[in-house]
Amino acid sequence: MDLATTLTGFVALYIFMLAAFTGYEIIGRVPAILHTPLMSGSNFVHGIVVVGAMYALLNATSTVEQIIGFVGVLLGAGNAAGGYVVTERMLEMFKPSDKKSAGDAKKA
Amino acid sequence: MNLTSEFIIDASFFAAAFLFIYGLKRMSSPVTARSGILVAGAGMLVAVLASFLYYFGVNDAALPHLGTNVVLAAVALFLGTAWAWWSGKRVAMTAMPQMVALYNGMGGGAAACIAAVELLRTNAVHQTIPLVLAVAGALIGAVSLSGSLIAWAKLDGRINGVWRIGGQQLLNGAVFLATLGLGIYIVFVAHGHADPAIVAAFFVGALIFGVMMTMPIGGADMPVVISLYNAFTGLAVGFEGYVLQNPALMIAGMVVGSAGTLLTLLMAKAMNRSVSNVIFSNFGAAGSEEQGEIKGSQKPAEAGDAAINMRYASKVIIAPGYGLAVAQAQHKLYEFVKLLTDAGVEVKFAIHPVAGRMPGHMNVLLAEAGVPYDMIYDLEDINGEFKEADVAVVIGANDTVNPAARTNKSSPIYGMPILNVDQAKQVYVIKRGQGKGYSGVENELFFADNCNLVYGDAQKVMVAMIQAVKSLEGGGH
């Protein structure tokens, strides 16, 4: 852990607390219709773990560490890419009714 | 690490954290949801590209291996992305819940890998707090990995039934305590320099616990479990982010951890159960419970008659369930609905929170068929309207419309909110045969006076209904 940034102690706690409230507030307002894409979307977001696995792999010093790091990046990349693709596929299908959008267009 | 690459990394992670939160925010409305995932995706791309800059700041000990490590990283990144992209593009919408479970488990596994590398590094000086979080994240991540794999296998039909042995809870507890004990040993006794065999035993214990915790849970409860593991992975990622001093992981992980926890609670609430009840009770395989005798008989109806009845109704509410998607009948259903709306019938879709295999899953399946989301209503919004409806149609649903949930205290689904289809003037239930629902509970709705059953494969029934209405219109021209 020789990175310059230090996020220890209370600074880390502040980050965790604010992030937790952020997640709570965002999800709290989501309509049930979007629950499946949203679970998938949040699943995609924690795919950021691949970045941590990259760090672990690049800093690997032994064969065992390289193997575990390789598996970590593989799994993390799968999480991120898979989460993105399925979420995008689902959300792409959500469309309002033609009638209504046509009516809105007329009004506008 | 040189200052330029360090600045670029920090700035990229900051941008990623912002884009994730902004993207999730946009996902909270159907209108902006699609742009939300694109925004979050951009954040991911920026962060992953920036992570290659770690190249310039590795430990001295890793320098001799750096060339190999970079190649390994690029290969792993490519293989993981390519496989997930390919599998994600071709998975059927009906199979979405298990696919989300699979990708989620992979994230948990990645978090566990980060912890494993950290715990196996012999040259590091470990401090207690990062060690505690590394071990906690490893435990949670490993449980999420093996648990999600079991959830995936169950929903995908690779493991059938419920696997349960005597003293299951006791055995699970023992495995958990043993794993926890190893974790405590690693942190407080070995101070992060435990024998690799012990570290391996710790991970094996956590993986076994994830399997044992998930095996006894039945299919009906699996969405809650998947959502729980999603929150678990988020938490594990957040913890490992602290270990690596990476704010993007900390923020993204914790946002998902809390959002996933809330989502899990909402789902459990929709089923009128507590999360601990889902994990520790055996509801998913119910059916052995005593059931009162139901009076009356099931009255069959012809698809054509039902269709014409709906054609001349003024208000029709459709309550679809997973059986609709299994029969791949959602496209035909929407074709039929369009005929009805063209004829001036008011049609609405009523979605129970747990319709499908995951909350919101039915919305996705209807969206796939082209049903606009403003025709689709949640349980709370539509339940008051059933008594004004001329016809309620139940397709491939059972437990979510079972009045026993309101009245029969001995029923395992007692207390679960249901769609009040029985309050409509006429109810048609389209189902394959006289079987019971996913929970194995008999449904007294099918025996009610105002209910008729249309037997048959949902897709064939919809085709027959479309023909009936079309021939009617054809005669009028």
Coordinates of C-alpha atoms in Angstrom, one line a residue:
Chain A
M1 CA 0.0 0.0 0.0
D2 CA 2.5 2.6 -1.0
L3 CA 0.2 4.8 -3.0
A4 CA 0.3 8.5 -2.1
T5 CA -3.4 8.8 -1.3
T6 CA -4.3 7.8 2.2
L7 CA -7.9 6.9 2.8
T8 CA -7.6 5.5 6.3
G9 CA -9.5 5.9 9.5
F10 CA -12.3 8.4 9.5
V11 CA -11.8 9.6 5.9
A12 CA -12.6 6.1 4.8
L13 CA -15.6 5.9 7.1
Y14 CA -16.9 9.2 5.7
I15 CA -16.5 7.8 2.1
F16 CA -18.3 4.6 3.1
M17 CA -21.1 6.4 4.9
L18 CA -21.8 8.9 2.1
A19 CA -21.6 6.2 -0.6
A20 CA -24.1 4.1 1.4
F21 CA -26.6 6.9 1.7
T22 CA -26.1 7.7 -2.0
G23 CA -26.9 4.1 -2.9
Y24 CA -29.9 4.0 -0.6
E25 CA -31.3 7.3 -2.0
I26 CA -30.9 6.3 -5.6
I27 CA -32.6 2.9 -5.3
G28 CA -35.3 4.1 -3.0
R29 CA -36.9 6.1 -5.8
V30 CA -36.8 3.5 -8.5
P31 CA -40.1 2.1 -9.7
A32 CA -40.6 -1.6 -9.4
I33 CA -40.8 -1.9 -13.2
L34 CA -37.1 -1.3 -13.3
H35 CA -36.0 -3.6 -10.5
T36 CA -34.5 -6.3 -12.7
P37 CA -32.4 -3.9 -14.9
L38 CA -31.4 -2.0 -11.8
M39 CA -30.2 -5.1 -10.0
S40 CA -28.3 -5.9 -13.2
G41 CA -27.0 -2.3 -13.4
S42 CA -25.8 -2.3 -9.8
N43 CA -24.2 -5.6 -10.5
F44 CA -22.4 -4.0 -13.4
V45 CA -21.2 -1.1 -11.2
H46 CA -19.4 -3.4 -8.8
G47 CA -17.6 -4.8 -11.8
I48 CA -15.2 -2.0 -11.1
V49 CA -13.5 -4.7 -8.9
V50 CA -11.6 -5.5 -12.1
V51 CA -9.5 -2.4 -11.5
G52 CA -8.5 -3.7 -8.1
A53 CA -7.7 -7.1 -9.6
M54 CA -5.5 -5.3 -12.3
Y55 CA -3.6 -3.7 -9.4
A56 CA -3.1 -7.0 -7.7
L57 CA -2.0 -8.7 -10.9
L58 CA 0.5 -6.0 -12.0
N59 CA 2.1 -6.1 -8.5
A60 CA 2.3 -9.9 -8.4
T61 CA 5.7 -11.3 -7.4
S62 CA 5.2 -15.0 -7.6
T63 CA 3.6 -17.6 -9.8
V64 CA 0.8 -18.2 -7.3
E65 CA 0.0 -14.5 -7.1
Q66 CA 0.1 -14.3 -10.9
I67 CA -2.4 -17.1 -11.2
I68 CA -4.8 -15.7 -8.6
G69 CA -4.4 -12.2 -10.1
F70 CA -5.1 -13.6 -13.5
V71 CA -8.3 -15.3 -12.3
G72 CA -9.3 -12.1 -10.5
V73 CA -9.0 -10.0 -13.6
L74 CA -10.8 -12.6 -15.7
L75 CA -13.7 -12.8 -13.2
G76 CA -13.8 -9.0 -12.7
A77 CA -13.8 -8.4 -16.5
G78 CA -16.6 -10.9 -16.9
N79 CA -18.6 -9.2 -14.2
A80 CA -18.2 -5.8 -15.7
A81 CA -18.7 -6.7 -19.4
G82 CA -21.6 -9.2 -18.7
G83 CA -23.3 -6.8 -16.4
Y84 CA -23.1 -4.0 -19.0
V85 CA -24.4 -6.1 -21.9
V86 CA -27.4 -7.6 -20.2
T87 CA -28.4 -4.3 -18.6
E88 CA -28.1 -2.4 -21.9
R89 CA -30.1 -5.1 -23.7
M90 CA -32.9 -4.9 -21.1
L91 CA -33.1 -1.1 -20.9
E92 CA -33.1 -0.8 -24.7
M93 CA -36.5 -2.5 -24.8
F94 CA -38.3 -0.2 -22.5
K95 CA -40.4 2.1 -24.7
P96 CA -43.4 4.2 -24.1
S97 CA -46.6 3.6 -26.1
D98 CA -46.6 5.0 -29.7
K99 CA -49.9 6.6 -29.2
K100 CA -48.8 8.6 -26.2
S101 CA -45.5 9.7 -27.7
A102 CA -47.3 10.7 -30.9
G103 CA -49.8 12.7 -28.8
D104 CA -47.0 14.4 -26.9
A105 CA -45.3 15.2 -30.2
K106 CA -48.5 16.9 -31.4
K107 CA -48.8 18.9 -28.2
A108 CA -45.2 20.0 -28.6
Chain B
M1 CA 4.9 6.2 -9.2
N2 CA 5.5 9.3 -11.3
L3 CA 3.2 12.2 -10.7
T4 CA 1.6 12.4 -14.1
S5 CA 0.3 8.8 -14.2
E6 CA -0.7 9.1 -10.6
F7 CA -2.8 12.2 -11.4
I8 CA -4.4 10.5 -14.4
I9 CA -5.3 7.5 -12.3
D10 CA -6.8 9.5 -9.5
A11 CA -8.7 11.8 -12.0
S12 CA -10.0 8.8 -13.9
F13 CA -11.3 7.1 -10.8
F14 CA -12.9 10.3 -9.7
A15 CA -14.6 10.5 -13.1
A16 CA -15.7 6.9 -12.9
A17 CA -17.2 7.3 -9.4
F18 CA -19.2 10.3 -10.7
L19 CA -20.3 8.6 -13.8
F20 CA -21.4 5.5 -11.9
I21 CA -23.6 7.5 -9.5
Y22 CA -25.0 9.7 -12.2
G23 CA -25.7 6.6 -14.4
L24 CA -27.5 4.8 -11.6
K25 CA -29.5 8.0 -11.0
R26 CA -30.6 8.1 -14.6
M27 CA -31.5 4.4 -14.4
S28 CA -34.2 5.3 -11.9
S29 CA -36.7 6.3 -14.6
P30 CA -37.7 4.3 -17.6
V31 CA -37.3 7.5 -19.8
T32 CA -33.6 8.0 -19.0
A33 CA -32.7 4.5 -18.0
R34 CA -30.9 3.5 -21.2
S35 CA -28.7 6.6 -21.2
G36 CA -27.9 5.7 -17.6
I37 CA -26.2 2.4 -18.4
L38 CA -24.3 4.1 -21.2
V39 CA -23.0 6.8 -18.8
A40 CA -22.0 4.1 -16.2
G41 CA -20.3 2.1 -19.0
A42 CA -18.2 5.1 -20.0
G43 CA -17.1 5.4 -16.4
M44 CA -16.0 1.7 -16.4
L45 CA -14.1 2.1 -19.6
V46 CA -12.2 5.2 -18.3
A47 CA -11.3 3.4 -15.0
V48 CA -10.2 0.1 -16.7
L49 CA -8.0 2.0 -19.2
A50 CA -6.5 4.1 -16.4
S51 CA -5.7 1.0 -14.4
F52 CA -3.0 0.0 -16.9
L53 CA -1.1 3.1 -15.6
Y54 CA -0.5 1.1 -12.5
Y55 CA 2.3 -0.2 -14.7
F56 CA 4.4 2.8 -13.7
G57 CA 4.0 2.4 -10.0
V58 CA 4.4 -1.3 -9.1
N59 CA 6.4 -2.5 -6.1
D60 CA 10.1 -3.0 -6.6
A61 CA 9.7 -6.7 -5.9
A62 CA 7.2 -7.0 -8.8
L63 CA 9.5 -5.2 -11.3
P64 CA 11.1 -8.3 -12.7
H65 CA 7.7 -9.8 -13.4
L66 CA 6.1 -6.7 -14.8
G67 CA 6.4 -7.7 -18.5
T68 CA 4.6 -11.0 -17.8
N69 CA 2.1 -9.4 -15.5
V70 CA 1.0 -6.9 -18.1
V71 CA 0.6 -9.6 -20.8
L72 CA -1.4 -11.7 -18.3
A73 CA -3.6 -8.7 -17.4
A74 CA -4.3 -7.9 -21.1
V75 CA -5.1 -11.6 -21.8
A76 CA -7.4 -12.0 -18.8
L77 CA -9.1 -8.7 -19.5
F78 CA -9.7 -9.8 -23.1
L79 CA -10.9 -13.3 -22.3
G80 CA -13.2 -12.2 -19.5
T81 CA -14.7 -9.4 -21.6
A82 CA -15.1 -11.5 -24.7
W83 CA -16.8 -14.4 -23.0
A84 CA -19.1 -12.2 -21.0
W85 CA -20.0 -10.1 -24.0
W86 CA -20.7 -13.2 -26.1
S87 CA -22.8 -14.9 -23.3
G88 CA -24.6 -11.6 -22.4
K89 CA -25.6 -11.0 -26.0
R90 CA -27.2 -14.4 -26.6
V91 CA -28.9 -15.1 -23.2
A92 CA -32.7 -15.2 -23.5
M93 CA -34.6 -12.7 -21.5
T94 CA -36.3 -15.5 -19.6
A95 CA -32.8 -16.6 -18.4
M96 CA -31.8 -13.2 -17.2
P97 CA -32.0 -13.8 -13.4
Q98 CA -29.5 -16.6 -13.5
M99 CA -27.2 -14.7 -15.8
V100 CA -27.1 -11.8 -13.4
A101 CA -26.4 -14.2 -10.6
L102 CA -23.5 -15.7 -12.6
Y103 CA -21.9 -12.3 -13.4
N104 CA -22.4 -11.2 -9.8
G105 CA -20.7 -14.3 -8.5
M106 CA -17.7 -13.5 -10.7
G107 CA -17.4 -10.1 -9.1
G108 CA -17.4 -11.7 -5.7
G109 CA -14.7 -14.1 -6.9
A110 CA -12.6 -11.2 -8.1
A111 CA -12.9 -9.5 -4.8
A112 CA -11.8 -12.7 -3.1
C113 CA -8.9 -13.0 -5.4
I114 CA -7.7 -9.5 -4.5
A115 CA -7.8 -10.5 -0.9
A116 CA -6.0 -13.8 -1.5
V117 CA -3.1 -12.0 -3.2
E118 CA -2.9 -9.6 -0.3
L119 CA -3.0 -12.4 2.3
L120 CA -0.4 -14.4 0.5
R121 CA 2.1 -11.6 0.1
T122 CA 4.9 -12.5 2.4
N123 CA 6.9 -9.3 2.0
A124 CA 4.2 -7.0 3.1
V125 CA 3.8 -5.2 6.4
H126 CA 0.2 -5.5 7.4
Q127 CA -1.8 -3.3 9.5
T128 CA -4.8 -4.6 11.5
I129 CA -7.7 -2.5 10.0
P130 CA -6.8 -3.2 6.3
L131 CA -6.3 -6.9 7.3
V132 CA -9.7 -7.1 9.0
L133 CA -11.4 -5.6 5.9
A134 CA -9.4 -7.8 3.5
V135 CA -10.4 -10.9 5.4
A136 CA -14.1 -9.8 5.7
G137 CA -14.2 -8.9 2.0
A138 CA -12.6 -12.3 1.2
L139 CA -15.2 -14.1 3.2
I140 CA -18.2 -12.2 1.8
G141 CA -16.8 -12.3 -1.7
A142 CA -16.1 -16.1 -1.6
V143 CA -19.6 -16.8 -0.2
S144 CA -21.1 -14.6 -2.9
L145 CA -19.1 -16.5 -5.6
S146 CA -20.1 -20.1 -4.6
G147 CA -23.6 -19.1 -3.5
S148 CA -24.3 -17.3 -6.8
L149 CA -23.0 -20.3 -8.7
I150 CA -25.5 -22.5 -6.9
A151 CA -28.3 -19.9 -7.5
W152 CA -27.3 -19.9 -11.2
A153 CA -27.3 -23.7 -11.4
K154 CA -30.7 -24.0 -9.7
L155 CA -32.4 -21.3 -11.8
D156 CA -30.8 -22.7 -14.9
G157 CA -32.2 -26.2 -14.1
R158 CA -28.8 -27.7 -13.7
I159 CA -29.5 -28.6 -10.1
N160 CA -33.0 -29.7 -9.4
G161 CA -35.0 -29.8 -6.2
V162 CA -33.9 -28.8 -2.8
W163 CA -30.9 -30.4 -1.2
R164 CA -31.3 -30.7 2.5
I165 CA -29.8 -32.9 5.2
G166 CA -30.6 -33.4 8.9
G167 CA -29.0 -30.8 11.1
Q168 CA -28.4 -28.5 8.2
Q169 CA -28.5 -25.3 10.2
L170 CA -26.1 -26.8 12.8
L171 CA -23.7 -27.9 10.1
N172 CA -23.9 -24.6 8.3
G173 CA -23.2 -22.8 11.6
A174 CA -20.2 -25.0 12.3
V175 CA -18.7 -24.4 8.9
F176 CA -19.2 -20.7 9.2
L177 CA -17.7 -20.6 12.7
A178 CA -14.7 -22.6 11.6
T179 CA -14.1 -20.2 8.6
L180 CA -14.6 -17.2 10.8
G181 CA -12.1 -18.7 13.3
L182 CA -9.5 -19.1 10.5
G183 CA -10.1 -15.5 9.5
I184 CA -9.6 -14.3 13.0
Y185 CA -6.4 -16.4 13.2
I186 CA -5.1 -14.9 10.0
V187 CA -5.7 -11.3 11.3
F188 CA -4.9 -11.4 15.0
V189 CA -2.5 -14.3 15.5
A190 CA -0.6 -14.5 12.2
H191 CA -0.9 -10.8 11.5
G192 CA -1.4 -11.5 7.8
H193 CA 1.6 -13.9 7.5
A194 CA -0.4 -17.1 8.0
D195 CA 0.8 -20.3 6.3
P196 CA -0.6 -20.5 2.8
A197 CA -2.3 -23.7 3.7
I198 CA -4.3 -21.9 6.4
V199 CA -5.2 -19.1 4.0
A200 CA -6.4 -21.8 1.5
A201 CA -8.4 -23.5 4.2
F202 CA -10.1 -20.2 5.0
F203 CA -11.1 -19.7 1.4
V204 CA -12.3 -23.3 1.0
G205 CA -14.4 -22.9 4.1
A206 CA -16.0 -19.7 2.8
L207 CA -16.7 -21.3 -0.6
I208 CA -18.3 -24.4 1.1
F209 CA -20.4 -22.2 3.3
G210 CA -21.7 -20.3 0.3
V211 CA -22.8 -23.6 -1.3
M212 CA -24.4 -25.0 1.9
M213 CA -26.2 -21.7 2.6
T214 CA -27.7 -21.7 -0.9
M215 CA -28.5 -25.4 -1.5
P216 CA -31.5 -25.6 0.9
I217 CA -33.2 -22.5 -0.6
G218 CA -36.0 -23.2 -3.1
G219 CA -36.4 -21.7 -6.5
A220 CA -39.2 -19.3 -5.5
D221 CA -36.9 -17.5 -3.1
M222 CA -33.9 -17.4 -5.3
P223 CA -34.4 -13.7 -6.5
V224 CA -34.1 -12.5 -2.9
V225 CA -30.9 -14.6 -2.6
I226 CA -29.4 -13.2 -5.8
S227 CA -30.2 -9.7 -4.7
L228 CA -28.6 -10.4 -1.4
Y229 CA -25.4 -11.8 -3.0
N230 CA -25.4 -8.7 -5.2
A231 CA -25.2 -6.6 -2.1
F232 CA -22.6 -8.9 -0.7
T233 CA -20.3 -8.5 -3.7
G234 CA -20.7 -4.7 -3.5
L235 CA -19.7 -4.8 0.1
A236 CA -16.7 -7.1 -0.6
V237 CA -15.6 -4.8 -3.4
G238 CA -15.9 -1.8 -1.1
F239 CA -13.7 -3.5 1.6
E240 CA -11.1 -4.6 -0.9
G241 CA -11.1 -1.0 -2.2
Y242 CA -10.1 0.1 1.2
V243 CA -7.3 -2.5 1.3
L244 CA -6.0 -1.2 -2.1
Q245 CA -6.6 2.4 -1.1
N246 CA -8.8 2.8 -4.2
P247 CA -11.6 5.3 -3.8
A248 CA -13.5 4.2 -6.9
L249 CA -13.8 0.6 -5.6
M250 CA -14.8 1.9 -2.1
I251 CA -17.5 4.2 -3.5
A252 CA -18.9 1.9 -6.2
G253 CA -18.8 -1.1 -3.8
M254 CA -20.5 0.7 -1.0
V255 CA -23.2 2.3 -3.2
V256 CA -24.1 -1.2 -4.6
G257 CA -23.8 -2.7 -1.1
S258 CA -26.4 -0.3 0.3
A259 CA -28.6 -0.2 -2.8
G260 CA -28.5 -4.0 -3.0
T261 CA -29.5 -4.3 0.6
L262 CA -32.4 -2.0 0.1
L263 CA -33.5 -3.9 -3.0
T264 CA -33.3 -7.2 -1.1
L265 CA -35.5 -5.8 1.6
L266 CA -38.0 -4.5 -0.9
M267 CA -38.2 -7.9 -2.6
A268 CA -38.6 -9.7 0.6
K269 CA -41.3 -7.3 1.6
A270 CA -43.1 -7.8 -1.6
M271 CA -43.3 -11.5 -0.7
N272 CA -44.3 -10.6 2.8
R273 CA -41.3 -12.3 4.3
S274 CA -38.2 -11.3 6.1
V275 CA -34.7 -11.9 4.6
S276 CA -33.7 -14.2 7.5
N277 CA -36.9 -16.1 6.9
V278 CA -35.9 -16.6 3.3
I279 CA -32.4 -17.8 4.2
F280 CA -33.2 -20.0 7.1
S281 CA -36.6 -21.4 6.5
N282 CA -37.5 -23.9 3.8
F283 CA -40.4 -22.2 2.2
G284 CA -39.2 -22.6 -1.4
A285 CA -40.0 -26.3 -1.3
A286 CA -43.3 -26.0 0.5
G287 CA -46.2 -28.2 -0.4
S288 CA -46.2 -30.5 2.5
E289 CA -48.3 -28.1 4.5
E290 CA -51.8 -29.1 5.3
Q291 CA -54.3 -27.6 2.9
G292 CA -58.0 -27.2 3.4
E293 CA -60.3 -28.9 1.0
I294 CA -61.5 -26.5 -1.6
K295 CA -65.2 -26.6 -2.5
G296 CA -66.5 -26.1 -6.0
S297 CA -65.2 -27.3 -9.4
Q298 CA -63.0 -25.9 -12.1
K299 CA -65.0 -24.7 -15.0
P300 CA -63.4 -24.9 -18.4
A301 CA -63.9 -22.3 -21.1
E302 CA -63.0 -22.2 -24.8
A303 CA -60.3 -19.7 -25.9
G304 CA -62.5 -18.3 -28.6
D305 CA -65.4 -17.6 -26.3
A306 CA -63.1 -15.9 -23.8
A307 CA -61.6 -13.8 -26.5
I308 CA -65.0 -12.6 -27.8
N309 CA -66.1 -11.8 -24.3
M310 CA -63.0 -9.6 -23.9
R311 CA -63.6 -8.0 -27.3
Y312 CA -66.9 -6.6 -26.0
A313 CA -65.7 -5.7 -22.5
S314 CA -64.9 -2.1 -21.7
K315 CA -62.0 -2.8 -19.4
V316 CA -59.7 -5.8 -19.3
I317 CA -56.8 -6.3 -16.9
I318 CA -54.1 -8.9 -17.7
A319 CA -52.1 -10.6 -14.9
P320 CA -49.2 -12.4 -16.5
G321 CA -46.8 -14.8 -14.7
Y322 CA -43.7 -16.6 -15.6
G323 CA -45.7 -19.3 -17.3
L324 CA -46.4 -16.8 -20.1
A325 CA -42.6 -16.4 -20.7
V326 CA -42.0 -20.2 -20.5
A327 CA -44.6 -20.7 -23.3
Q328 CA -42.9 -17.7 -25.2
A329 CA -46.4 -16.3 -25.6
Q330 CA -45.8 -12.7 -24.7
H331 CA -45.5 -11.6 -28.4
K332 CA -48.8 -13.3 -29.3
L333 CA -50.4 -11.8 -26.1
Y334 CA -49.4 -8.3 -27.2
E335 CA -50.8 -8.9 -30.7
F336 CA -54.1 -9.9 -29.1
V337 CA -54.0 -6.9 -26.8
K338 CA -53.5 -4.6 -29.8
L339 CA -56.6 -6.1 -31.4
L340 CA -58.5 -5.3 -28.2
T341 CA -57.3 -1.7 -27.9
D342 CA -57.9 -1.1 -31.5
A343 CA -61.5 -2.1 -30.8
G344 CA -61.7 0.4 -28.0
V345 CA -61.2 -1.9 -25.1
E346 CA -59.2 -0.4 -22.2
V347 CA -56.4 -2.9 -21.5
K348 CA -53.9 -2.8 -18.6
F349 CA -51.2 -5.2 -17.5
A350 CA -51.0 -5.9 -13.7
I351 CA -47.6 -7.0 -12.5
H352 CA -47.1 -8.6 -9.2
P353 CA -43.8 -7.7 -7.5
V354 CA -42.5 -11.2 -7.7
A355 CA -44.0 -12.1 -11.1
G356 CA -41.3 -13.8 -13.1
R357 CA -38.2 -15.1 -11.6
M358 CA -37.1 -11.8 -10.2
P359 CA -38.9 -8.5 -9.3
G360 CA -39.3 -6.5 -12.4
H361 CA -38.5 -9.5 -14.6
M362 CA -42.0 -9.6 -16.1
N363 CA -41.7 -6.0 -17.1
V364 CA -38.5 -6.9 -19.0
L365 CA -40.3 -9.8 -20.7
L366 CA -43.3 -7.7 -21.7
A367 CA -41.0 -4.9 -22.9
E368 CA -39.2 -7.5 -25.1
A369 CA -42.6 -8.2 -26.7
G370 CA -43.0 -4.5 -27.4
V371 CA -45.6 -3.7 -24.7
P372 CA -45.1 0.0 -23.8
Y373 CA -44.3 0.5 -20.2
D374 CA -47.2 2.9 -19.6
M375 CA -49.6 0.1 -20.1
I376 CA -48.0 -1.8 -17.2
Y377 CA -49.0 -1.2 -13.6
D378 CA -47.6 -2.3 -10.3
L379 CA -49.7 -4.1 -7.7
E380 CA -50.4 -1.1 -5.5
D381 CA -51.5 1.0 -8.5
I382 CA -53.8 -1.5 -10.1
N383 CA -55.3 -3.5 -7.2
G384 CA -58.1 -1.0 -6.7
E385 CA -59.2 -1.2 -10.3
F386 CA -60.0 -4.9 -10.5
K387 CA -63.5 -4.4 -9.2
E388 CA -64.2 -2.1 -12.1
A389 CA -62.8 -4.5 -14.6
D390 CA -65.1 -6.6 -16.8
V391 CA -62.5 -9.3 -17.4
A392 CA -59.3 -10.2 -15.6
V393 CA -57.0 -12.6 -17.4
V394 CA -54.5 -14.7 -15.6
I395 CA -51.8 -16.1 -17.8
G396 CA -49.2 -18.5 -16.4
A397 CA -49.5 -17.1 -12.9
N398 CA -50.8 -18.8 -9.9
D399 CA -49.5 -18.0 -6.4
T400 CA -49.6 -14.2 -7.1
V401 CA -53.4 -14.4 -7.6
N402 CA -54.2 -16.9 -4.9
P403 CA -56.8 -15.6 -2.5
A404 CA -55.5 -18.0 0.1
A405 CA -52.8 -15.4 0.8
R406 CA -55.6 -13.2 2.2
T407 CA -57.7 -15.7 4.0
N408 CA -56.0 -19.0 4.8
K409 CA -53.7 -18.7 7.8
S410 CA -52.3 -22.2 7.4
S411 CA -51.2 -21.5 3.8
P412 CA -47.5 -20.9 3.3
I413 CA -48.2 -17.9 1.2
Y414 CA -50.5 -16.3 3.8
G415 CA -50.0 -12.6 4.1
M416 CA -48.3 -12.2 0.7
P417 CA -49.9 -9.3 -1.2
I418 CA -51.8 -10.6 -4.2
L419 CA -53.4 -9.2 -7.3
N420 CA -57.1 -9.0 -6.6
V421 CA -58.2 -10.6 -9.9
D422 CA -61.0 -12.4 -8.2
Q423 CA -62.8 -9.1 -7.8
A424 CA -63.3 -8.7 -11.5
K425 CA -66.7 -9.6 -13.0
Q426 CA -65.2 -12.4 -14.9
V427 CA -61.9 -14.1 -14.5
Y428 CA -60.2 -16.3 -17.2
V429 CA -57.2 -18.3 -16.2
I430 CA -55.0 -19.6 -19.0
K431 CA -53.0 -22.6 -17.8
R432 CA -51.5 -25.8 -19.1
G433 CA -53.2 -28.2 -16.8
Q434 CA -54.5 -28.6 -13.3
G435 CA -51.2 -28.3 -11.6
K436 CA -50.2 -26.2 -8.6
G437 CA -48.1 -23.1 -8.5
Y438 CA -44.3 -22.7 -8.0
S439 CA -44.9 -22.8 -4.2
G440 CA -46.9 -26.0 -4.5
V441 CA -50.1 -24.4 -3.0
E442 CA -53.6 -25.2 -4.4
N443 CA -55.4 -22.2 -5.7
E444 CA -59.0 -21.6 -4.7
L445 CA -59.4 -18.9 -7.3
F446 CA -59.7 -21.6 -9.9
F447 CA -62.8 -22.9 -8.2
A448 CA -64.5 -19.5 -7.8
D449 CA -67.9 -18.9 -9.4
N450 CA -66.7 -16.1 -11.6
C451 CA -63.7 -18.0 -12.8
N452 CA -63.3 -20.1 -15.9
L453 CA -60.2 -21.9 -17.0
V454 CA -58.8 -22.0 -20.5
Y455 CA -56.6 -25.0 -20.7
G456 CA -53.7 -25.2 -23.1
D457 CA -50.3 -24.0 -24.0
A458 CA -50.4 -20.2 -23.6
Q459 CA -49.1 -19.5 -27.1
K460 CA -51.7 -21.8 -28.8
V461 CA -54.4 -20.2 -26.7
M462 CA -53.3 -16.7 -27.7
V463 CA -53.3 -17.8 -31.4
A464 CA -56.8 -19.1 -31.0
M465 CA -57.9 -15.9 -29.3
I466 CA -56.4 -13.7 -32.0
Q467 CA -58.2 -15.8 -34.7
A468 CA -61.5 -15.6 -32.8
V469 CA -61.4 -11.8 -32.7
K470 CA -60.1 -11.4 -36.3
S471 CA -62.9 -13.6 -37.7
L472 CA -65.3 -11.5 -35.8
E473 CA -63.9 -8.3 -37.3
G474 CA -63.6 -9.9 -40.7
G475 CA -67.3 -10.7 -40.7
G476 CA -68.1 -7.1 -39.9
H477 CA -66.4 -5.7 -43.0

